[in-house]
Amino acid sequence: MMEENEMEMEQLLSMGFPDELAAQALAATGGKSTLKATEWILNHKSTPAAATTTTTTSTPPPPPPPPINNNNPSPFQPKLDRFFHFHSKPSTTNNSSPPPPNAVPQQEQPQKSTNPISKRPKLLLSKNPLPQQQQNDKPHEPLAERMRPRTIDNVVGQDHLLGTNSLLRSAIQCNRLPSIVLWGPPGTGKTSIAKAIVNSCSSSSSCSYRFVSLSAVTSGVKDVRDAVEDARKLRISYSKRTVLFVDEVHRFNKSQQDSFLPVIEDGSIVFMGATTENPSFHLITPLLSRCRVLTLNPLKPHHVVVLLKRATDDLDKGLARSVGMRIDVNEEAVEFISANCDGDARVALNALEIAAISAAARVHGDQSKGVEGGTQGGNLLENEENGICSLKAIVTLDYAKEALQSKHLAYDKGGDEHYNLISALHKSMRGSDADAAIYWLARMLEGGEQPLYIARRLIRFASEDVGLADPSALNQAVACYQACHFLGMPECNVILAQCVAYLALAPKSVSVYRAVEAAQKVVRESVGQNEGVPLHLRNAPTKLMKELGYAKDYIYPPDNPSATQSYLPPSLQGYKFLD
């Protein structure tokens, strides 16, 4: 027990408490807990002088300097203050300034506090744990975001929408923006065009538009209603219209899309939607009737080259800002990225930024090993101008390949590209072009299409387009499906290719396809009134049915191969379906 008390005593002394006060605290708390002893000290009245409350006015004269008395130390030693990292709440009646941080603290200062210390001091919990410089830094924006065009003159690759005398350019010049839906693949500039339109209008002194942006991914019904209500108030109060841009608008349900209809009609908002999905399937018809659908095309490689070089040359927002040094990009790297991004500017700019970061990291690694380059002591930003150091990195083809990893393929398993590619495969086989058919097959497989889906389409093709010209084609297609089911990808790719080539090179006949289509049309249109089956063709398993004339006068062909009889209803006699 004595050893435990000595250990507790040593801990209190190491925290800066006087011997007498520490012993008194241990005696009062049972001597078993340093924490309880510390709480007792912090809540204990230190001295009569400190506990005496004096009445002061709101503006008391400054007190004289207290005498230094090292024989009566205060319980609040600097060691304790550093140990707990706390500060006590200042008294409201004390207008004297706190002692400087480097002052000698071994002294009583009863004049500086008129209230006894009765509460445990609060812990110092920093609200801003990061350094001030890091707190003031803006969040890092990707290169693709920083390089968005600010006006329509900076937009690349959509000349059919923004060229001279185009719909949008004319509307901007007249300051009369229409409601539009921008439809195109990712990375073609839908959001950029919407923002550039508003910025171009804002440059005019007669601009009367306010830009509000929502994303259907993160916004709900309340956000839409709030934006619409604000737009109405703004139009009534200031005659200012609102351009409401909704990204990924196809994700809104029917009721959310309905909420736009009245405010588009009364002119409160100019609606601009952006979608990667076919508006015919994903947007309601009333909304489409109020908007003009504008289609964006994938960017060509030479368009992407323009964007990549623009990002390289821009020292303010471009690559240099991403890595903190100047960047040169080889022509081979630019050509490789532009040819393998599939017309997606965002993919290209992201790959360029990653490649630049890799190249800059290599330069930093070389500099840290002592290679000369205008730095001192390994501080790579010693000689910097506008945040850009004097070092320079070079993005080569190898960095570009490492950044892009593999060719980007625009493919969606349930969207337009899915149906576009299967249509191209089907029509290539119908045209007996085996090379084109295998190419479209490869596009689908590389895009991640399920092989059994392709195999099912081949079975359909075997009957629809080959049919009776080569009846074994159906057997080939069914065998292909079963083999794909057994093996799966990637081994079944050659089986699919074999079946595609066989069907493409096989003779074609659509007679069966047309025959069944014609027969179904006759049935749907009730030609001949869909009359009943003639009696001689009906089965007669019972005596009653025979008495009613079922199967009467039916001729059994194996017994009478030369006999003739009709098998169509009387109203359809002479109809030919199969040619």
Coordinates of N, CA, C and O in Angstrom, one line a residue, residues 21-140:
L21 N 0.5 20.0 -1.1 CA -0.8 19.9 -1.7 C -1.1 18.5 -2.3 O -2.2 18.0 -2.2
A22 N 0.0 17.9 -2.8 CA -0.2 16.5 -3.3 C -0.5 15.5 -2.2 O -1.4 14.7 -2.3
A23 N 0.2 15.7 -1.1 CA -0.1 14.8 0.1 C -1.5 15.0 0.6 O -2.2 14.1 1.0
Q24 N -1.9 16.3 0.7 CA -3.2 16.6 1.2 C -4.3 16.0 0.2 O -5.3 15.4 0.7
A25 N -4.1 16.0 -1.1 CA -5.0 15.5 -2.0 C -5.1 14.0 -1.9 O -6.2 13.4 -2.0
L26 N -4.0 13.3 -1.8 CA -4.0 11.9 -1.6 C -4.7 11.4 -0.4 O -5.4 10.4 -0.3
A27 N -4.5 12.2 0.7 CA -5.1 11.8 2.0 C -6.6 12.0 1.9 O -7.4 11.2 2.4
A28 N -7.1 13.1 1.2 CA -8.5 13.3 1.1 C -9.2 12.3 0.2 O -10.4 12.1 0.3
T29 N -8.5 11.8 -0.8 CA -9.2 10.9 -1.8 C -8.8 9.4 -1.6 O -9.2 8.6 -2.4
G30 N -8.2 9.1 -0.5 CA -7.9 7.7 -0.2 C -6.5 7.2 -0.7 O -6.1 6.1 -0.4
G31 N -5.8 8.0 -1.5 CA -4.5 7.7 -1.9 C -4.4 6.6 -3.0 O -3.3 6.0 -3.1
K32 N -5.5 6.3 -3.7 CA -5.4 5.1 -4.6 C -5.5 5.6 -6.1 O -5.3 4.8 -7.0
S33 N -5.9 6.8 -6.3 CA -6.1 7.3 -7.7 C -5.5 8.6 -7.9 O -5.9 9.6 -7.2
T34 N -4.6 8.7 -8.9 CA -4.0 10.0 -9.3 C -5.1 10.9 -9.9 O -5.1 12.1 -9.6
L35 N -6.0 10.3 -10.6 CA -7.1 11.1 -11.3 C -8.0 11.8 -10.2 O -8.2 13.0 -10.3
K36 N -8.4 11.0 -9.2 CA -9.2 11.6 -8.2 C -8.5 12.7 -7.4 O -9.0 13.7 -7.0
A37 N -7.2 12.4 -7.1 CA -6.4 13.4 -6.4 C -6.3 14.7 -7.3 O -6.3 15.8 -6.7
T38 N -6.1 14.5 -8.6 CA -5.9 15.7 -9.4 C -7.2 16.5 -9.5 O -7.3 17.7 -9.4
E39 N -8.4 15.8 -9.5 CA -9.7 16.5 -9.5 C -9.9 17.2 -8.2 O -10.4 18.3 -8.2
W40 N -9.5 16.6 -7.1 CA -9.6 17.3 -5.8 C -8.8 18.6 -5.8 O -9.2 19.6 -5.3
I41 N -7.6 18.5 -6.3 CA -6.7 19.7 -6.3 C -7.3 20.8 -7.2 O -7.4 22.0 -6.8
L42 N -7.8 20.4 -8.4 CA -8.4 21.4 -9.3 C -9.6 22.1 -8.8 O -10.0 23.2 -9.1
N43 N -10.4 21.3 -7.9 CA -11.6 21.9 -7.4 C -11.4 22.5 -6.0 O -12.4 22.9 -5.3
H44 N -10.2 22.5 -5.5 CA -9.9 22.9 -4.1 C -9.5 24.4 -4.1 O -8.9 24.9 -5.0
K45 N -10.0 25.1 -3.1 CA -9.6 26.4 -2.9 C -8.1 26.5 -2.5 O -7.7 25.9 -1.5
S46 N -7.3 27.2 -3.3 CA -5.9 27.2 -3.1 C -5.4 27.9 -1.9 O -4.8 27.3 -1.0
T47 N -5.7 29.1 -1.7 CA -5.3 29.9 -0.5 C -6.4 30.9 -0.1 O -7.3 31.2 -0.9
P48 N -6.4 31.4 1.1 CA -7.4 32.4 1.5 C -7.4 33.6 0.6 O -8.4 34.2 0.3
A49 N -6.2 34.0 0.3 CA -6.1 35.2 -0.5 C -6.7 35.0 -1.9 O -7.4 35.9 -2.4
A50 N -6.5 33.8 -2.5 CA -7.1 33.6 -3.8 C -8.6 33.4 -3.7 O -9.3 33.6 -4.6
A51 N -9.1 32.9 -2.5 CA -10.5 32.6 -2.4 C -11.3 33.9 -2.0 O -12.5 33.9 -2.0
T52 N -10.6 34.9 -1.6 CA -11.4 36.1 -1.1 C -11.9 36.8 -2.3 O -11.2 37.1 -3.3
T53 N -13.2 37.1 -2.3 CA -13.8 37.8 -3.4 C -13.9 39.3 -3.1 O -14.3 39.7 -2.1
T54 N -13.3 40.1 -4.0 CA -13.4 41.5 -3.9 C -14.3 42.1 -4.9 O -14.3 41.7 -6.1
T55 N -14.9 43.2 -4.5 CA -15.9 43.8 -5.5 C -15.1 44.8 -6.3 O -14.4 45.7 -5.8
T56 N -15.2 44.7 -7.6 CA -14.5 45.6 -8.5 C -15.5 46.3 -9.4 O -16.6 45.8 -9.7
T57 N -15.2 47.5 -9.9 CA -16.0 48.2 -10.8 C -15.7 47.6 -12.2 O -14.9 46.8 -12.4
S58 N -16.5 48.1 -13.2 CA -16.4 47.6 -14.5 C -15.1 48.0 -15.2 O -14.6 47.4 -16.1
T59 N -14.5 49.2 -14.6 CA -13.2 49.6 -15.2 C -12.2 49.9 -14.1 O -12.0 51.0 -13.7
P60 N -11.7 48.8 -13.4 CA -10.8 49.0 -12.3 C -9.5 49.5 -12.7 O -9.1 49.2 -13.9
P61 N -8.8 50.2 -11.9 CA -7.4 50.6 -12.3 C -6.5 49.4 -12.3 O -6.8 48.4 -11.7
P62 N -5.5 49.4 -13.1 CA -4.6 48.3 -13.2 C -4.0 48.0 -11.9 O -3.5 48.9 -11.2
P63 N -4.0 46.7 -11.4 CA -3.4 46.4 -10.1 C -1.9 46.5 -10.2 O -1.3 46.3 -11.2
P64 N -1.3 46.7 -9.0 CA 0.2 46.8 -9.0 C 0.8 45.4 -9.2 O 0.1 44.4 -8.9
P65 N 2.0 45.3 -9.6 CA 2.6 44.0 -9.8 C 2.7 43.2 -8.5 O 3.1 43.7 -7.5
P66 N 2.2 42.0 -8.5 CA 2.3 41.2 -7.3 C 3.7 40.8 -6.9 O 4.5 40.7 -7.7
P67 N 3.9 40.7 -5.6 CA 5.3 40.3 -5.1 C 5.5 38.9 -5.5 O 4.6 38.0 -5.4
I68 N 6.8 38.6 -5.8 CA 7.2 37.2 -6.1 C 7.4 36.5 -4.8 O 8.1 36.9 -4.0
N69 N 6.7 35.4 -4.7 CA 6.8 34.6 -3.5 C 6.9 33.1 -3.9 O 5.9 32.4 -4.1
N70 N 8.1 32.7 -4.0 CA 8.3 31.3 -4.4 C 8.1 30.3 -3.3 O 8.1 29.1 -3.5
N71 N 7.9 30.8 -2.0 CA 7.6 29.9 -0.9 C 6.2 29.5 -0.9 O 5.8 28.6 -0.2
N72 N 5.3 30.1 -1.6 CA 3.9 29.8 -1.7 C 3.5 29.6 -3.1 O 2.8 30.4 -3.7
P73 N 3.9 28.5 -3.7 CA 3.6 28.4 -5.2 C 2.1 28.2 -5.5 O 1.4 27.6 -4.7
S74 N 1.7 28.6 -6.6 CA 0.3 28.4 -7.1 C 0.1 27.0 -7.5 O 1.0 26.4 -8.1
P75 N -1.1 26.5 -7.3 CA -1.3 25.1 -7.8 C -1.3 25.0 -9.3 O -1.2 23.9 -9.9
F76 N -1.4 26.1 -10.0 CA -1.4 26.1 -11.5 C 0.0 26.3 -12.0 O 0.3 27.5 -12.4
Q77 N 0.8 25.3 -12.0 CA 2.2 25.4 -12.5 C 2.2 25.3 -14.0 O 1.3 24.7 -14.6
P78 N 3.2 25.8 -14.7 CA 3.3 25.6 -16.1 C 3.4 24.1 -16.5 O 2.9 23.7 -17.6
K79 N 4.0 23.3 -15.7 CA 4.1 21.9 -16.0 C 2.7 21.2 -16.1 O 2.4 20.5 -17.0
L80 N 1.9 21.6 -15.1 CA 0.5 21.1 -15.1 C -0.3 21.6 -16.4 O -1.0 20.9 -17.0
D81 N 0.0 22.8 -16.7 CA -0.8 23.4 -17.8 C -0.4 22.7 -19.1 O -1.2 22.4 -20.0
R82 N 0.9 22.4 -19.3 CA 1.3 21.6 -20.5 C 0.8 20.2 -20.4 O 0.6 19.6 -21.5
F83 N 0.7 19.6 -19.3 CA 0.3 18.2 -19.1 C -1.1 18.1 -19.6 O -1.5 17.1 -20.3
F84 N -2.0 19.0 -19.1 CA -3.5 18.8 -19.4 C -3.9 19.6 -20.7 O -4.9 19.4 -21.2
H85 N -3.1 20.6 -21.1 CA -3.4 21.4 -22.2 C -4.8 22.1 -22.0 O -5.7 21.9 -22.8
F86 N -5.0 22.8 -20.9 CA -6.3 23.4 -20.6 C -6.1 24.9 -20.4 O -5.0 25.4 -20.2
H87 N -7.2 25.6 -20.4 CA -7.2 27.0 -20.0 C -8.5 27.3 -19.2 O -9.5 26.7 -19.5
S88 N -8.4 28.1 -18.2 CA -9.5 28.4 -17.4 C -10.3 29.6 -18.0 O -9.7 30.4 -18.7
K89 N -11.6 29.6 -17.8 CA -12.4 30.6 -18.3 C -12.2 31.9 -17.6 O -12.3 31.9 -16.3
P90 N -11.9 33.0 -18.2 CA -11.5 34.3 -17.5 C -12.8 34.8 -16.8 O -13.9 34.6 -17.2
S91 N -12.5 35.5 -15.7 CA -13.6 36.1 -15.0 C -14.1 37.3 -15.7 O -13.4 38.1 -16.3
T92 N -15.4 37.5 -15.6 CA -16.1 38.7 -16.3 C -15.8 40.0 -15.6 O -16.0 41.0 -16.2
T93 N -15.3 40.0 -14.4 CA -15.0 41.2 -13.6 C -13.5 41.5 -13.6 O -13.1 42.4 -12.9
N94 N -12.8 40.8 -14.4 CA -11.3 41.0 -14.4 C -10.9 41.6 -15.8 O -11.1 40.9 -16.8
N95 N -10.5 42.8 -15.8 CA -10.1 43.4 -17.1 C -8.6 43.5 -17.3 O -8.1 44.1 -18.2
S96 N -7.8 42.9 -16.4 CA -6.4 42.9 -16.6 C -6.0 41.9 -17.6 O -6.6 40.9 -17.8
S97 N -4.9 42.2 -18.3 CA -4.5 41.3 -19.4 C -3.7 40.2 -18.8 O -3.1 40.2 -17.7
P98 N -3.8 39.0 -19.5 CA -3.1 37.8 -18.9 C -1.6 38.0 -19.0 O -1.1 38.8 -19.8
P99 N -0.9 37.2 -18.2 CA 0.6 37.3 -18.2 C 1.1 36.8 -19.5 O 0.5 36.0 -20.2
P100 N 2.2 37.4 -19.9 CA 2.9 36.9 -21.2 C 3.3 35.4 -21.0 O 3.5 34.9 -20.0
P101 N 3.3 34.7 -22.2 CA 3.6 33.3 -22.1 C 4.9 32.9 -21.5 O 5.1 31.9 -20.9
N102 N 5.9 33.8 -21.6 CA 7.2 33.5 -21.1 C 7.5 34.1 -19.7 O 8.6 34.1 -19.2
A103 N 6.5 34.6 -19.0 CA 6.7 35.1 -17.7 C 6.9 34.0 -16.7 O 6.5 32.9 -16.9
V104 N 7.6 34.4 -15.6 CA 7.9 33.4 -14.5 C 6.7 33.1 -13.8 O 6.1 34.1 -13.2
P105 N 6.2 31.9 -13.7 CA 4.8 31.6 -13.1 C 4.9 31.3 -11.6 O 3.8 31.1 -11.1
Q106 N 6.0 31.2 -11.0 CA 6.1 30.7 -9.6 C 5.8 31.9 -8.7 O 6.6 32.4 -8.0
Q107 N 4.5 32.3 -8.7 CA 4.1 33.4 -7.8 C 2.6 33.4 -7.6 O 1.8 32.8 -8.4
E108 N 2.2 34.0 -6.5 CA 0.8 34.1 -6.2 C 0.3 35.4 -6.9 O 1.0 36.4 -6.8
Q109 N -0.9 35.4 -7.5 CA -1.4 36.6 -8.1 C -2.9 36.7 -7.7 O -3.8 36.5 -8.5
P110 N -3.2 37.0 -6.4 CA -4.6 37.0 -6.0 C -5.3 38.2 -6.6 O -6.6 38.1 -6.7
Q111 N -4.7 39.2 -7.0 CA -5.4 40.4 -7.5 C -6.0 40.1 -8.9 O -6.9 40.8 -9.3
K112 N -5.6 39.1 -9.6 CA -6.0 38.8 -10.9 C -7.3 38.0 -11.0 O -7.8 37.7 -12.1
S113 N -7.8 37.5 -9.9 CA -9.0 36.7 -9.9 C -9.8 37.0 -8.7 O -9.3 37.0 -7.6
T114 N -11.0 37.4 -8.9 CA -11.9 37.7 -7.8 C -12.9 36.6 -7.5 O -13.6 36.7 -6.5
N115 N -12.8 35.5 -8.3 CA -13.7 34.3 -8.0 C -12.9 33.1 -7.7 O -11.8 32.9 -8.3
P116 N -13.3 32.3 -6.7 CA -12.5 31.1 -6.4 C -12.7 30.1 -7.6 O -13.7 30.1 -8.3
I117 N -11.7 29.3 -7.8 CA -11.7 28.3 -8.8 C -12.5 27.2 -8.4 O -12.1 26.4 -7.5
S118 N -13.7 27.0 -9.0 CA -14.7 26.0 -8.5 C -15.0 25.0 -9.5 O -15.8 24.1 -9.3
K119 N -14.5 25.2 -10.7 CA -14.8 24.2 -11.8 C -13.5 23.7 -12.4 O -12.5 24.4 -12.5
R120 N -13.6 22.5 -12.9 CA -12.4 22.0 -13.6 C -12.2 22.7 -14.9 O -13.1 23.0 -15.7
P121 N -10.9 23.1 -15.2 CA -10.7 23.9 -16.4 C -11.0 23.0 -17.6 O -10.8 21.8 -17.6
K122 N -11.5 23.6 -18.7 CA -11.8 22.9 -19.9 C -10.6 22.5 -20.7 O -9.6 23.2 -20.7
L123 N -10.7 21.4 -21.3 CA -9.6 20.9 -22.2 C -9.5 21.8 -23.4 O -10.5 22.2 -24.0
L124 N -8.3 22.0 -23.9 CA -8.1 22.8 -25.1 C -8.3 21.8 -26.3 O -7.4 21.1 -26.7
L125 N -9.5 21.9 -26.9 CA -9.8 21.1 -28.1 C -9.8 22.0 -29.3 O -10.6 22.8 -29.5
S126 N -8.8 21.9 -30.1 CA -8.6 22.8 -31.3 C -9.7 22.5 -32.3 O -9.9 21.4 -32.7
K127 N -10.3 23.6 -32.7 CA -11.4 23.5 -33.7 C -10.7 23.4 -35.1 O -11.4 23.1 -36.1
N128 N -9.5 23.9 -35.2 CA -8.8 23.9 -36.5 C -7.5 23.1 -36.4 O -6.5 23.7 -36.2
P129 N -7.6 21.8 -36.5 CA -6.4 21.0 -36.3 C -5.4 21.1 -37.4 O -4.2 20.8 -37.2
L130 N -5.8 21.6 -38.6 CA -4.9 21.7 -39.7 C -4.1 23.0 -39.6 O -4.6 24.0 -39.0
P131 N -2.9 23.1 -40.1 CA -2.2 24.4 -40.2 C -3.0 25.4 -40.9 O -3.8 25.1 -41.8
Q132 N -2.8 26.7 -40.6 CA -3.6 27.8 -41.2 C -3.4 27.8 -42.7 O -4.4 28.0 -43.4
Q133 N -2.2 27.5 -43.2 CA -2.0 27.5 -44.6 C -2.9 26.4 -45.3 O -3.5 26.7 -46.4
Q134 N -3.0 25.3 -44.7 CA -3.8 24.2 -45.3 C -5.2 24.5 -45.2 O -6.0 24.1 -46.1
Q135 N -5.7 25.2 -44.1 CA -7.1 25.5 -44.0 C -7.5 26.5 -45.1 O -8.6 26.5 -45.6
N136 N -6.6 27.4 -45.5 CA -6.9 28.4 -46.5 C -6.9 27.9 -47.9 O -7.4 28.5 -48.9
D137 N -6.2 26.7 -48.1 CA -6.1 26.2 -49.5 C -7.5 25.7 -50.0 O -8.3 25.1 -49.2
K138 N -7.8 25.9 -51.2 CA -9.0 25.5 -51.8 C -8.9 24.0 -52.1 O -7.9 23.5 -52.3
P139 N -10.0 23.3 -52.0 CA -10.0 21.8 -52.4 C -9.5 21.6 -53.8 O -9.7 22.4 -54.7
H140 N -8.7 20.6 -53.9 CA -8.1 20.3 -55.2 C -9.2 20.0 -56.3 O -10.0 19.1 -56.0

